[in-house]
PDB file of C-alpha atoms and ligand atoms in Angstrom:
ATOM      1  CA  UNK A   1    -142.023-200.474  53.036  1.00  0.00           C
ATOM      2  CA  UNK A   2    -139.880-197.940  51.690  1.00  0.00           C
ATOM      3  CA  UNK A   3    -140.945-193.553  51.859  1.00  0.00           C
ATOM      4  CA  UNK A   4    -139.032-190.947  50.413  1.00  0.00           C
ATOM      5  CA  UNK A   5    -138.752-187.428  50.781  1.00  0.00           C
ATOM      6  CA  UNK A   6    -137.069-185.147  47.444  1.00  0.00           C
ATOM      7  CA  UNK A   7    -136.339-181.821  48.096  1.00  0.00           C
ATOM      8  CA  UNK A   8    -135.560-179.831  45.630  1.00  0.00           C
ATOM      9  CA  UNK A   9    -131.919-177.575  46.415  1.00  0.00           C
ATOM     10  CA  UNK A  10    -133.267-174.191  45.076  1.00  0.00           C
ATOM     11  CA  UNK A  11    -133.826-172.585  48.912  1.00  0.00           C
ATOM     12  CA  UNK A  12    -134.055-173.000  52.423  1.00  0.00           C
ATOM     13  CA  UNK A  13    -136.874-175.944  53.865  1.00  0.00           C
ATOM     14  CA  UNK A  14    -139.973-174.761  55.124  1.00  0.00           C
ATOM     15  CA  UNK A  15    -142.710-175.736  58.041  1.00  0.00           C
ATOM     16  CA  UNK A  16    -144.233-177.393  54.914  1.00  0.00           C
ATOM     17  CA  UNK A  17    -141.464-179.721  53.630  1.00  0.00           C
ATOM     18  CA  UNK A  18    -140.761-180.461  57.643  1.00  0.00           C
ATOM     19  CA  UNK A  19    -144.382-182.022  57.640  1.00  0.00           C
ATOM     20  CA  UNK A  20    -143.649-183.437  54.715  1.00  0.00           C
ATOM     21  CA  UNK A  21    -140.402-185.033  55.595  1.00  0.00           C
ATOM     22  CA  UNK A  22    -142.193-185.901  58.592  1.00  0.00           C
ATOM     23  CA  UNK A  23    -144.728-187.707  57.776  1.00  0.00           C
ATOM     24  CA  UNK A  24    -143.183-189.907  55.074  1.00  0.00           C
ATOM     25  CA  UNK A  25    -140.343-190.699  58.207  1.00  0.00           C
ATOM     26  CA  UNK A  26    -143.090-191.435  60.612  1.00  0.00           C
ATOM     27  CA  UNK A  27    -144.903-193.661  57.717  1.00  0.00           C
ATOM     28  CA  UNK A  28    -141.564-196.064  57.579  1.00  0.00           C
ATOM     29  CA  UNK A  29    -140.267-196.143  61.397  1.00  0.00           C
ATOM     30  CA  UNK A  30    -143.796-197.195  61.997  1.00  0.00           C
ATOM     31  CA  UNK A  31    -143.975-200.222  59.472  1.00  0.00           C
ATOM     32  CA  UNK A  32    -140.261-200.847  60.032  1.00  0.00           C
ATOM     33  CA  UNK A  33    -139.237-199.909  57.097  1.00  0.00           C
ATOM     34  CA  UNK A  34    -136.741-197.663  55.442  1.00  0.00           C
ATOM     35  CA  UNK A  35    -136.963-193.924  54.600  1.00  0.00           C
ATOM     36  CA  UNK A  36    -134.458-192.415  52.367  1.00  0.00           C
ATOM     37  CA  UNK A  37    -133.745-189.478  50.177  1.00  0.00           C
ATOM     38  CA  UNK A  38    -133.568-188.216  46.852  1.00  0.00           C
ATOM     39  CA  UNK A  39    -132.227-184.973  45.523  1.00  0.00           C
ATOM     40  CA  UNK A  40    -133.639-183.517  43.161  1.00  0.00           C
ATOM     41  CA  UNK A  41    -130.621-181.251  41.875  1.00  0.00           C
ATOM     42  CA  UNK A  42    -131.068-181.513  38.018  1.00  0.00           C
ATOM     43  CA  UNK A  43    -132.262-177.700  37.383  1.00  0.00           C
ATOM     44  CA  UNK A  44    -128.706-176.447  37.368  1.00  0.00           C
ATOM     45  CA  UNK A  45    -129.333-173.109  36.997  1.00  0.00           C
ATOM     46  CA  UNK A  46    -131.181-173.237  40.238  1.00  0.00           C
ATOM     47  CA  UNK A  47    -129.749-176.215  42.518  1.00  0.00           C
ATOM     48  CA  UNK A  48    -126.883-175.215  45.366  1.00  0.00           C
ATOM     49  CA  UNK A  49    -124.939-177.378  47.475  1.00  0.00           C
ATOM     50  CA  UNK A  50    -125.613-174.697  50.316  1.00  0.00           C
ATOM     51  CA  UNK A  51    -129.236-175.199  50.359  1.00  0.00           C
ATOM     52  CA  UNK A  52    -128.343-179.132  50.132  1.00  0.00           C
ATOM     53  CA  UNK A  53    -126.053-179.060  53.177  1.00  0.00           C
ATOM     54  CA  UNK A  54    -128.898-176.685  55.250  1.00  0.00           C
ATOM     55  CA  UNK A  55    -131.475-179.208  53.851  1.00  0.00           C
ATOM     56  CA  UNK A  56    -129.841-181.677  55.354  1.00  0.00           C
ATOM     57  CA  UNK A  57    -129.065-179.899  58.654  1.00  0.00           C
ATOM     58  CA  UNK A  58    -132.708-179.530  59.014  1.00  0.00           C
ATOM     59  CA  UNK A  59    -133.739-182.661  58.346  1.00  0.00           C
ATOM     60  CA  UNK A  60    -131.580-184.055  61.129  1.00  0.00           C
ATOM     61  CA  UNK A  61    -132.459-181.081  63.334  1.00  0.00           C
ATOM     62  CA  UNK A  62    -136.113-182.439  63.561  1.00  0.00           C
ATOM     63  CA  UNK A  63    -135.021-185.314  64.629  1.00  0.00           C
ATOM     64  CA  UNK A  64    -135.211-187.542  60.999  1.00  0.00           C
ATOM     65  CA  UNK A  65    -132.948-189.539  59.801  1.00  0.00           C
ATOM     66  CA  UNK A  66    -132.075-191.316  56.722  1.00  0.00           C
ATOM     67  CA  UNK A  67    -131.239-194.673  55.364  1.00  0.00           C
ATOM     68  CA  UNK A  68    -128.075-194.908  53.424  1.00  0.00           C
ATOM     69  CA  UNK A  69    -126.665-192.372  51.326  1.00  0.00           C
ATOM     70  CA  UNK A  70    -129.078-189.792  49.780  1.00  0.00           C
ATOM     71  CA  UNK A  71    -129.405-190.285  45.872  1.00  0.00           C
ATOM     72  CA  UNK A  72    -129.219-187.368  43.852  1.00  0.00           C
ATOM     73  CA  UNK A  73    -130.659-186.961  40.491  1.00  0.00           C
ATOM     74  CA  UNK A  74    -127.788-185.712  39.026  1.00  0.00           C
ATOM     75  CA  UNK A  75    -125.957-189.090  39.196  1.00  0.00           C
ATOM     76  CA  UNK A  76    -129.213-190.570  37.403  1.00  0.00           C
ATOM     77  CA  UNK A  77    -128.983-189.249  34.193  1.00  0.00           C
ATOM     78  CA  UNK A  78    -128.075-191.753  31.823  1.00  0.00           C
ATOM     79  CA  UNK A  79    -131.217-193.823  32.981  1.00  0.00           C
ATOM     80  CA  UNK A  80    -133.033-190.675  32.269  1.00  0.00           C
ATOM     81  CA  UNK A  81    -131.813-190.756  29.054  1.00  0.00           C
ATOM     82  CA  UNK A  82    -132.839-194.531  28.118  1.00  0.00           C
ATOM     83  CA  UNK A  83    -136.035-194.246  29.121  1.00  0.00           C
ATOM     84  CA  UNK A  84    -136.381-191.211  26.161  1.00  0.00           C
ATOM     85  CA  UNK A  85    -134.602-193.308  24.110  1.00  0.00           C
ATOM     86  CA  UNK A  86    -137.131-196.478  24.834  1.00  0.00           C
ATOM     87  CA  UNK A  87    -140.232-194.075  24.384  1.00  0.00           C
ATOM     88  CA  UNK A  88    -138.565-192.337  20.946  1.00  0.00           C
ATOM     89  CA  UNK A  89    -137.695-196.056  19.502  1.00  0.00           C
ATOM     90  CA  UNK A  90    -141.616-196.623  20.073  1.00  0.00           C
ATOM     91  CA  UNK A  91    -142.673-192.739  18.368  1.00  0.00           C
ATOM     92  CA  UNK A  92    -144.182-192.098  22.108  1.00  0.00           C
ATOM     93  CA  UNK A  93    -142.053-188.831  22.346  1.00  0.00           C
ATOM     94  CA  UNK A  94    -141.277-185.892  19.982  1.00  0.00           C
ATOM     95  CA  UNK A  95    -139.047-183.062  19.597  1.00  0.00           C
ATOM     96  CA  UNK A  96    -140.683-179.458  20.397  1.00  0.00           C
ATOM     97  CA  UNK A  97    -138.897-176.230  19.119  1.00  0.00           C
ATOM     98  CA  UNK A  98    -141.751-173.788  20.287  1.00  0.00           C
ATOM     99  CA  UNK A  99    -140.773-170.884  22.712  1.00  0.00           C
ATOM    100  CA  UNK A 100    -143.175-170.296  25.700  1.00  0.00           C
ATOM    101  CA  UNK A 101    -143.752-167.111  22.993  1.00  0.00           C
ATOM    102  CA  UNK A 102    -144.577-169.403  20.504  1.00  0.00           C
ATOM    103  CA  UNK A 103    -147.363-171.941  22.514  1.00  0.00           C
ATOM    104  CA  UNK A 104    -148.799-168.406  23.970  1.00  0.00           C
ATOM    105  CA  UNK A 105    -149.445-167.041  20.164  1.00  0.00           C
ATOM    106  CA  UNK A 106    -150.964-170.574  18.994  1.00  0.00           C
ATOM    107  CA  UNK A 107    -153.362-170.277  21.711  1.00  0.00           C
ATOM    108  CA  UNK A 108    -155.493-167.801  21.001  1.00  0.00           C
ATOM    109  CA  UNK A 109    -158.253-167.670  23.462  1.00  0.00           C
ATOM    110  CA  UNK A 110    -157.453-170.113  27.105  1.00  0.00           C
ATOM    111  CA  UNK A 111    -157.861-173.612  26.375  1.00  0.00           C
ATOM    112  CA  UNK A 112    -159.540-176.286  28.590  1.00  0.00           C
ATOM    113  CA  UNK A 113    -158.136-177.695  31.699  1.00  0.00           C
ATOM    114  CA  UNK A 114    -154.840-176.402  32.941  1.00  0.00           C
ATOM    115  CA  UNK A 115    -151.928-178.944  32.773  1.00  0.00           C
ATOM    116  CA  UNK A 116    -149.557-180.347  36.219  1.00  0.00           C
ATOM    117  CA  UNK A 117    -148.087-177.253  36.031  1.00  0.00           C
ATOM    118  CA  UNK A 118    -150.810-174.790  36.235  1.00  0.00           C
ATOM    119  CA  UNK A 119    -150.031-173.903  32.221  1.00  0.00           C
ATOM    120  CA  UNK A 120    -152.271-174.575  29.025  1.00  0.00           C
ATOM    121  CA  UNK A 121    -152.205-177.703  27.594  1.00  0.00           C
ATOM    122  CA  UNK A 122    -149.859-177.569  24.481  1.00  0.00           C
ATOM    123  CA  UNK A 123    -151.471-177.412  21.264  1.00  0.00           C
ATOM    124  CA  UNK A 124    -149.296-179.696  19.732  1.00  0.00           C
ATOM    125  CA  UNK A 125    -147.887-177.733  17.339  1.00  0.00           C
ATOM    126  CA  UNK A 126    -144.856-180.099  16.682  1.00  0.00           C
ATOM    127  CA  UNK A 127    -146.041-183.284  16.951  1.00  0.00           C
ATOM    128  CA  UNK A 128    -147.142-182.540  13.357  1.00  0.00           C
ATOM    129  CA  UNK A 129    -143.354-181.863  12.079  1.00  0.00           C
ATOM    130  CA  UNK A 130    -142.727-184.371   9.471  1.00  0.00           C
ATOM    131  CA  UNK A 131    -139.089-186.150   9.625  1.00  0.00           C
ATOM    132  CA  UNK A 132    -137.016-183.925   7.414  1.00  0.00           C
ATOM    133  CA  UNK A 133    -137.906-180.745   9.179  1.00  0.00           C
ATOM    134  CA  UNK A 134    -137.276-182.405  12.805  1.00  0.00           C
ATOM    135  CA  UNK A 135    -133.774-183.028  11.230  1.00  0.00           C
ATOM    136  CA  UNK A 136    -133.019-180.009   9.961  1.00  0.00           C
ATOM    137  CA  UNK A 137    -133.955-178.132  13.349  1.00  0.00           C
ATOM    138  CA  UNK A 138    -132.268-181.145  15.633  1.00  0.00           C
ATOM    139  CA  UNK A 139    -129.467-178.659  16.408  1.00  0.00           C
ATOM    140  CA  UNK A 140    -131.871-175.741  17.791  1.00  0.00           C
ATOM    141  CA  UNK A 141    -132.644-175.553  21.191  1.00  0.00           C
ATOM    142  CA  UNK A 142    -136.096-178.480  22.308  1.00  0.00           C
ATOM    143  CA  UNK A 143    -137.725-180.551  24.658  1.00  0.00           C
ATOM    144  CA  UNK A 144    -139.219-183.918  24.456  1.00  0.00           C
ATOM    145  CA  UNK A 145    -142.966-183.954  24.672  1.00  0.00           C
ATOM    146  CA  UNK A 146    -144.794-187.345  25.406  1.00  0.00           C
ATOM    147  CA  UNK A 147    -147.732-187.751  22.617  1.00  0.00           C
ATOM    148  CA  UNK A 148    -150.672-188.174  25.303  1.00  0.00           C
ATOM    149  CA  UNK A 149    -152.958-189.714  22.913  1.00  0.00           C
ATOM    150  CA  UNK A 150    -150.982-192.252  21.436  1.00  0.00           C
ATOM    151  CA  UNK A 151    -149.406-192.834  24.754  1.00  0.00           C
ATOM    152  CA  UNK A 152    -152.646-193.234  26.857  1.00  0.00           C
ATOM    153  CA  UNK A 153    -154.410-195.156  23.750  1.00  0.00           C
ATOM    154  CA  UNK A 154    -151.527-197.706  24.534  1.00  0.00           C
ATOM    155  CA  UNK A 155    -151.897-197.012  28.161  1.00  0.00           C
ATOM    156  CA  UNK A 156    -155.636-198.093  28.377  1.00  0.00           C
ATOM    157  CA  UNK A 157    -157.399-197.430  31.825  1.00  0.00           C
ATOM    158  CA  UNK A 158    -155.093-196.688  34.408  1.00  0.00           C
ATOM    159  CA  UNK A 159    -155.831-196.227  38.605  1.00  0.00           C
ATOM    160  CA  UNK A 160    -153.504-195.617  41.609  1.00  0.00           C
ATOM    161  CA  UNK A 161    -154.340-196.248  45.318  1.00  0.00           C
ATOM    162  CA  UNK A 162    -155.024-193.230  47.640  1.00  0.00           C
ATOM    163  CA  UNK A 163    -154.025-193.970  51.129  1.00  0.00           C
ATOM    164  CA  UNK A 164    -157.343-194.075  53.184  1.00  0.00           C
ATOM    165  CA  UNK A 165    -159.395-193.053  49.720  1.00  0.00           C
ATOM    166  CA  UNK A 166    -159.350-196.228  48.092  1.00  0.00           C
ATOM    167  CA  UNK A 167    -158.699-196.051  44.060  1.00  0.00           C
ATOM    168  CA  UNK A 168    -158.297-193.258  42.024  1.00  0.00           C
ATOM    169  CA  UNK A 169    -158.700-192.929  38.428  1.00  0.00           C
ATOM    170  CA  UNK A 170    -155.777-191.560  36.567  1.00  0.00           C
ATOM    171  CA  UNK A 171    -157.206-189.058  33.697  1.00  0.00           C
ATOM    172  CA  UNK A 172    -153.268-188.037  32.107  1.00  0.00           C
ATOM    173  CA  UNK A 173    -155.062-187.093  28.860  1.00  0.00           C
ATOM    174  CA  UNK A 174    -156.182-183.820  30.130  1.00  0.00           C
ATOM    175  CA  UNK A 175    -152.406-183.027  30.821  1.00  0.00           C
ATOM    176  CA  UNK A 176    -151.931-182.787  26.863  1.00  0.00           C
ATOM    177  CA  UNK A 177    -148.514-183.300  25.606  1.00  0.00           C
ATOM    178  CA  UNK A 178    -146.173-183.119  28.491  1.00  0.00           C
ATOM    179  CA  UNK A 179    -142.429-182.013  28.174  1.00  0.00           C
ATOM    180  CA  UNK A 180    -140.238-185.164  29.524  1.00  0.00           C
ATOM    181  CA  UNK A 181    -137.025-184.212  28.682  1.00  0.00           C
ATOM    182  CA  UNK A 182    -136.905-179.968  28.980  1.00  0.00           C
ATOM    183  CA  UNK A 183    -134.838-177.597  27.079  1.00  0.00           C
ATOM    184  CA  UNK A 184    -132.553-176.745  30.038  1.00  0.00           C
ATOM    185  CA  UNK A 185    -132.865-180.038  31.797  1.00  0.00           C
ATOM    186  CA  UNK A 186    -132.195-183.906  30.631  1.00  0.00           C
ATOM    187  CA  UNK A 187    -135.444-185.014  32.347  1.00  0.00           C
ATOM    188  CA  UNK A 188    -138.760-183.380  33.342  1.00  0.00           C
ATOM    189  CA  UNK A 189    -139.714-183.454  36.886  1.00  0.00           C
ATOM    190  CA  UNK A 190    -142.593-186.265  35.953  1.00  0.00           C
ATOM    191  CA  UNK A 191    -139.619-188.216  34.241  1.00  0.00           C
ATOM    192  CA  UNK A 192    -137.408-188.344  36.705  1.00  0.00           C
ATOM    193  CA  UNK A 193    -139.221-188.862  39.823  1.00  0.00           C
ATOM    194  CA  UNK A 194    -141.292-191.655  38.447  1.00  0.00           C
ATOM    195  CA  UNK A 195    -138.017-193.463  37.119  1.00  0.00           C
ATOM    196  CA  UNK A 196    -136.510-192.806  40.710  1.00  0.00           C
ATOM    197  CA  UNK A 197    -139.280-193.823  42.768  1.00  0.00           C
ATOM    198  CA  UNK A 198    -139.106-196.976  40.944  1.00  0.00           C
ATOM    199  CA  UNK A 199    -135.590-197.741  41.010  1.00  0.00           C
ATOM    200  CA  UNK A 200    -135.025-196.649  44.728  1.00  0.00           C
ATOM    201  CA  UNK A 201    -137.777-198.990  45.326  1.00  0.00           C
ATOM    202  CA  UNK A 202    -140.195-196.747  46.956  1.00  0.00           C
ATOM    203  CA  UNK A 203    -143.247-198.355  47.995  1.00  0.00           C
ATOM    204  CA  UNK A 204    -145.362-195.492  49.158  1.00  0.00           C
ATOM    205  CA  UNK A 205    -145.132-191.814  48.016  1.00  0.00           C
ATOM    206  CA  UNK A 206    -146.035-189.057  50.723  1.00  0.00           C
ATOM    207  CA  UNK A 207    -146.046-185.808  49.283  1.00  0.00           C
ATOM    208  CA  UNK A 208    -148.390-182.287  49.325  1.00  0.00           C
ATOM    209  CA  UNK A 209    -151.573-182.408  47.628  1.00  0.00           C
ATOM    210  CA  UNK A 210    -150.579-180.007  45.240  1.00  0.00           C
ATOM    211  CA  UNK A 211    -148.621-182.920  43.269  1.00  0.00           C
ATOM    212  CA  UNK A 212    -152.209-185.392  43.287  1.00  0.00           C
ATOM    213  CA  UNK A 213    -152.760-183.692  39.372  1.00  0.00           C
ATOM    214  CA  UNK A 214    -148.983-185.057  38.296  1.00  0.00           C
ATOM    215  CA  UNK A 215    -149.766-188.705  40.007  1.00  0.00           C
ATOM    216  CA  UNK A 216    -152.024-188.468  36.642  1.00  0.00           C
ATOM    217  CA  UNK A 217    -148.714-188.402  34.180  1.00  0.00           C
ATOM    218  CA  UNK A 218    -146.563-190.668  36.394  1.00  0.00           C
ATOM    219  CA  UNK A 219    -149.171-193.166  36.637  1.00  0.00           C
ATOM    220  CA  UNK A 220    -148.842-193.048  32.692  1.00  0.00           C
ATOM    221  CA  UNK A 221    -145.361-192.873  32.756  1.00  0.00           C
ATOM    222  CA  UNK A 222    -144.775-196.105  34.819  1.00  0.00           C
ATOM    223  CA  UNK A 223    -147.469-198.205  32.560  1.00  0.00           C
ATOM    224  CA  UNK A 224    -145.677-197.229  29.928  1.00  0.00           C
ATOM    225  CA  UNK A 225    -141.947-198.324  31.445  1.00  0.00           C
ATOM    226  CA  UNK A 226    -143.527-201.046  33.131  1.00  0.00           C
ATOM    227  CA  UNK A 227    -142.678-199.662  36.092  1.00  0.00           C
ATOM    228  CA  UNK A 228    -144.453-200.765  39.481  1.00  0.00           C
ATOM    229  CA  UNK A 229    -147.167-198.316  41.071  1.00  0.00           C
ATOM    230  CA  UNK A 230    -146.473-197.545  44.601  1.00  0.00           C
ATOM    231  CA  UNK A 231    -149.011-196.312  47.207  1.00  0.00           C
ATOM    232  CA  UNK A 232    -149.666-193.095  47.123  1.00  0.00           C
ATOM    233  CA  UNK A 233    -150.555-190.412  50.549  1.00  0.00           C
ATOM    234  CA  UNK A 234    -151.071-186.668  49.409  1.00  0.00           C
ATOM    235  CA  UNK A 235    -151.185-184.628  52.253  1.00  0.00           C
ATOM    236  CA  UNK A 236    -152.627-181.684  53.040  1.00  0.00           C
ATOM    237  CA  UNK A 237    -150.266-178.440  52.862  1.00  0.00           C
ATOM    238  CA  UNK A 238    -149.308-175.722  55.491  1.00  0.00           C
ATOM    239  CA  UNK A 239    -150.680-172.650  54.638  1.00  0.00           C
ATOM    240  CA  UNK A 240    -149.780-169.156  56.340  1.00  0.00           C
ATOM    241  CA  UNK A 241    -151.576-166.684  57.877  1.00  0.00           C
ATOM    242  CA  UNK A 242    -152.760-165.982  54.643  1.00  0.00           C
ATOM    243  CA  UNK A 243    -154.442-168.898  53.715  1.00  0.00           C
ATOM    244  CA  UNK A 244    -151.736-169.888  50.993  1.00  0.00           C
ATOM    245  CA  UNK A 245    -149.536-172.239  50.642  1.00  0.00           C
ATOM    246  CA  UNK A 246    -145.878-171.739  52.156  1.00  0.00           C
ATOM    247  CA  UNK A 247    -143.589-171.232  49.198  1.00  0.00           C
ATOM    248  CA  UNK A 248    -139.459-170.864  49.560  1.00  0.00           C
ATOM    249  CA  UNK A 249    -140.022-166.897  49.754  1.00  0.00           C
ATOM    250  CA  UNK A 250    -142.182-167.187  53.009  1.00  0.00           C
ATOM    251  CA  UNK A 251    -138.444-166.644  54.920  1.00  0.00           C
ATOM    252  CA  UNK A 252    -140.395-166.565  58.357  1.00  0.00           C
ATOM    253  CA  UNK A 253    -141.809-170.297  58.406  1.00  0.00           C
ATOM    254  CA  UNK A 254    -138.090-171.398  57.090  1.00  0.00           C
ATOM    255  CA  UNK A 255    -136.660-174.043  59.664  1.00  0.00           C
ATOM    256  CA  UNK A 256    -133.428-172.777  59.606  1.00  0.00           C
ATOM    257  CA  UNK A 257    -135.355-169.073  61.075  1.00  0.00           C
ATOM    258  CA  UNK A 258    -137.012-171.330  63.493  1.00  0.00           C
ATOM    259  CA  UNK A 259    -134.117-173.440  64.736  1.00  0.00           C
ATOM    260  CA  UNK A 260    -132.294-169.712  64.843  1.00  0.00           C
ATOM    261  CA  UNK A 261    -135.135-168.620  67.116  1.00  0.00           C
ATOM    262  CA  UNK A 262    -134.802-171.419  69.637  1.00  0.00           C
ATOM    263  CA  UNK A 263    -137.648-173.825  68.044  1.00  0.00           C
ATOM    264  CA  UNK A 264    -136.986-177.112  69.863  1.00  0.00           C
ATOM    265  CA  UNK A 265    -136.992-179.573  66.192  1.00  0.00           C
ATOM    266  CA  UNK A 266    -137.644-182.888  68.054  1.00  0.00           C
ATOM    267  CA  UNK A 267    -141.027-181.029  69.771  1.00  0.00           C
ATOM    268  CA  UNK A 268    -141.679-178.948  66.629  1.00  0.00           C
ATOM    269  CA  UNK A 269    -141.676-182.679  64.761  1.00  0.00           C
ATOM    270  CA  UNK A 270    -143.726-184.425  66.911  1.00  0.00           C
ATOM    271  CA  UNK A 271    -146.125-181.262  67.028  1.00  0.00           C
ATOM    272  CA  UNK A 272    -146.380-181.544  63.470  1.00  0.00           C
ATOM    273  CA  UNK A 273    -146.954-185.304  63.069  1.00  0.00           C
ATOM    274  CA  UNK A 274    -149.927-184.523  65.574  1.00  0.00           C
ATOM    275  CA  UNK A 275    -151.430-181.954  63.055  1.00  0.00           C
ATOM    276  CA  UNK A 276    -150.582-179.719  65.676  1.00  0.00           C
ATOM    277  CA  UNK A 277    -148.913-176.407  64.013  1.00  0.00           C
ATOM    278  CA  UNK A 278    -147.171-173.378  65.457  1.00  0.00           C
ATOM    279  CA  UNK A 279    -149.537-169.887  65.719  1.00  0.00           C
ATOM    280  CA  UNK A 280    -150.366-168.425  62.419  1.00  0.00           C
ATOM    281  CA  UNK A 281    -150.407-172.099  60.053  1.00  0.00           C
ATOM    282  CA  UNK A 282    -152.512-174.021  59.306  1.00  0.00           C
ATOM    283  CA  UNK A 283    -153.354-177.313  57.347  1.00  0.00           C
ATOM    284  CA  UNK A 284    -155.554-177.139  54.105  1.00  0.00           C
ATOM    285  CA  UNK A 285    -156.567-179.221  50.789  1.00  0.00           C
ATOM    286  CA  UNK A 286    -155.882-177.196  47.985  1.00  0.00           C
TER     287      UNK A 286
HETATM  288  N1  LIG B   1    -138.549-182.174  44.404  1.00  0.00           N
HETATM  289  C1  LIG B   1    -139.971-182.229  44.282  1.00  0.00           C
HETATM  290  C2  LIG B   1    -140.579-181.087  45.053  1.00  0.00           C
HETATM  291  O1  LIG B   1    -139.937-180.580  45.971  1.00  0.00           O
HETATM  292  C3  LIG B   1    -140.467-183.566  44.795  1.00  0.00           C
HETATM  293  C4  LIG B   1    -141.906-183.792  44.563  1.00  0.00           C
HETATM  294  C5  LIG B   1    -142.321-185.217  44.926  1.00  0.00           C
HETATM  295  O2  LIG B   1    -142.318-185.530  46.125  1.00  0.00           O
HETATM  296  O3  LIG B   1    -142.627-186.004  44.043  1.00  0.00           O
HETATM  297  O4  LIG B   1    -141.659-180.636  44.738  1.00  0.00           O
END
């Protein structure tokens, strides 16, 4: 049994990663198993070493700690980059030169189901670009867009299992044509974590409900790689007073605010793992 948590170095942990964290620690110490980390540090213009070392600080704070050295996406890129080249040699991926501007103006009205990312589905405006004119653009700016139906055709059915809620169907299709490699980025979010859960060897992924959509394309992504499907536990998220989800801007639920205010982390952890959460949160299914 191996659980992972992946923060993202782009601000200060809050009372929802700490559950988070938490619960993916308490999954391993329980089965004996290892917990580790993975940092996901690949949107430079974002990622800081500050918010890594407070991360960290936090983490331990609570009272969690980590097996071996924590892996950071950064170091991972060249694996990021055969997987690409494995999916172009096979025509599952294709350059895309459109701006946001661009994918707004080609959709006229809003289209069907939003994608992972809350966005409309692209309308696949360059997956019709014959050779010559993907060569003659290959120096502008792109991403790398999976081709969804060609991908899932090859695909076929696909499931995952739900801790506690038995199987689940995956349904990546309605995702459209997802960016794996982004303009500003050598791997998508969906790349890389499913290529890192894999090769860190995670067994069981614990992470906030608002992530069950993308289990879709990284169910997809790993039948594709032949990568093996872990066990999957999303979680309900801590919400504010509000009702909403705690985002990096909600300074007053940050841990490092807490720990500052005298918040005992080893009692604040185990209050958490018991569902149990300080005045003003709550737990909720999105
Ligand atoms: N870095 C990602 C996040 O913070 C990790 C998501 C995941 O657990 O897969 O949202």
């Amino acid at each position: 049994m191996l659980t992972r948590f992946a923060p993202s170095p782009t601000g200060e942990l809050h009372l929802g990663h700490a559950y988070s964290a938490l619960l993916a620690f308490d999954a391993a110490r329980r089965a004996g198993g290892r917990f580790v980390l993975r940092i996901d540090d690949i949107d430079g213009s974002r990622s800081r070493e500050e918010y890594l070392a407070a991360s960290l600080a936090d983490l331990a704070w609570l009272g969690i700690g980590w097996d071996g050295e924590p892996v950071r996406q950064s170091g991972r890129l060249a694996s990021y980059q055969a997987a690409l080249d494995d999916l172009g040699a096979r025509g599952l991926v294709y350059p895309c030169f459109c701006t946001r501007a661009d994918i707004a103006a080609s959709l006229a009205a809003p289209h069907g189901p939003p994608n992972s990312s809350g966005g409309a589905i692209y309308p696949g405006t360059c997956r019709h670009l014959g050779e010559t004119e993907r060569a003659r653009r290959a120096k502008e700016p792109h991403c790398w867009r999976l081709d969804m139906q060609h991908a899932s055709a090859i695909a076929g059915d696909l499931h995952w299992e739900e801790q506690g809620q038995g199987t689940q169907i995956a349904n990546p299709r309605v995702h459209g044509d997802v960016v794996l490699a982004r303009k500003d980025a050598p791997a998508s979010y969906h790349l890389a974590s499913t290529l890192d859960d894999a090769a860190m060897g995670v067994t069981q992924i614990v992470r906030g409900a608002d992530l069950i959509a993308s289990t879709d394309v990284h169910r997809l992504i790993q039948a594709l790689l032949g990568l093996p499907t872990p066990l999957y536990r999303h979680h309900a998220l801590v919400c504010g007073a509000d009702g909403k989800r705690l985002a990096k801007r909600d300074a007053a639920a940050s841990l490092a605010m807490l720990r500052d205010a005298g918040t005992d982390g080893p009692v604040l952890a185990a209050d958490l793992l018991g569902d149990r959460l300080p005045t003003g949160y709550s737990l909720r299914m999105p």
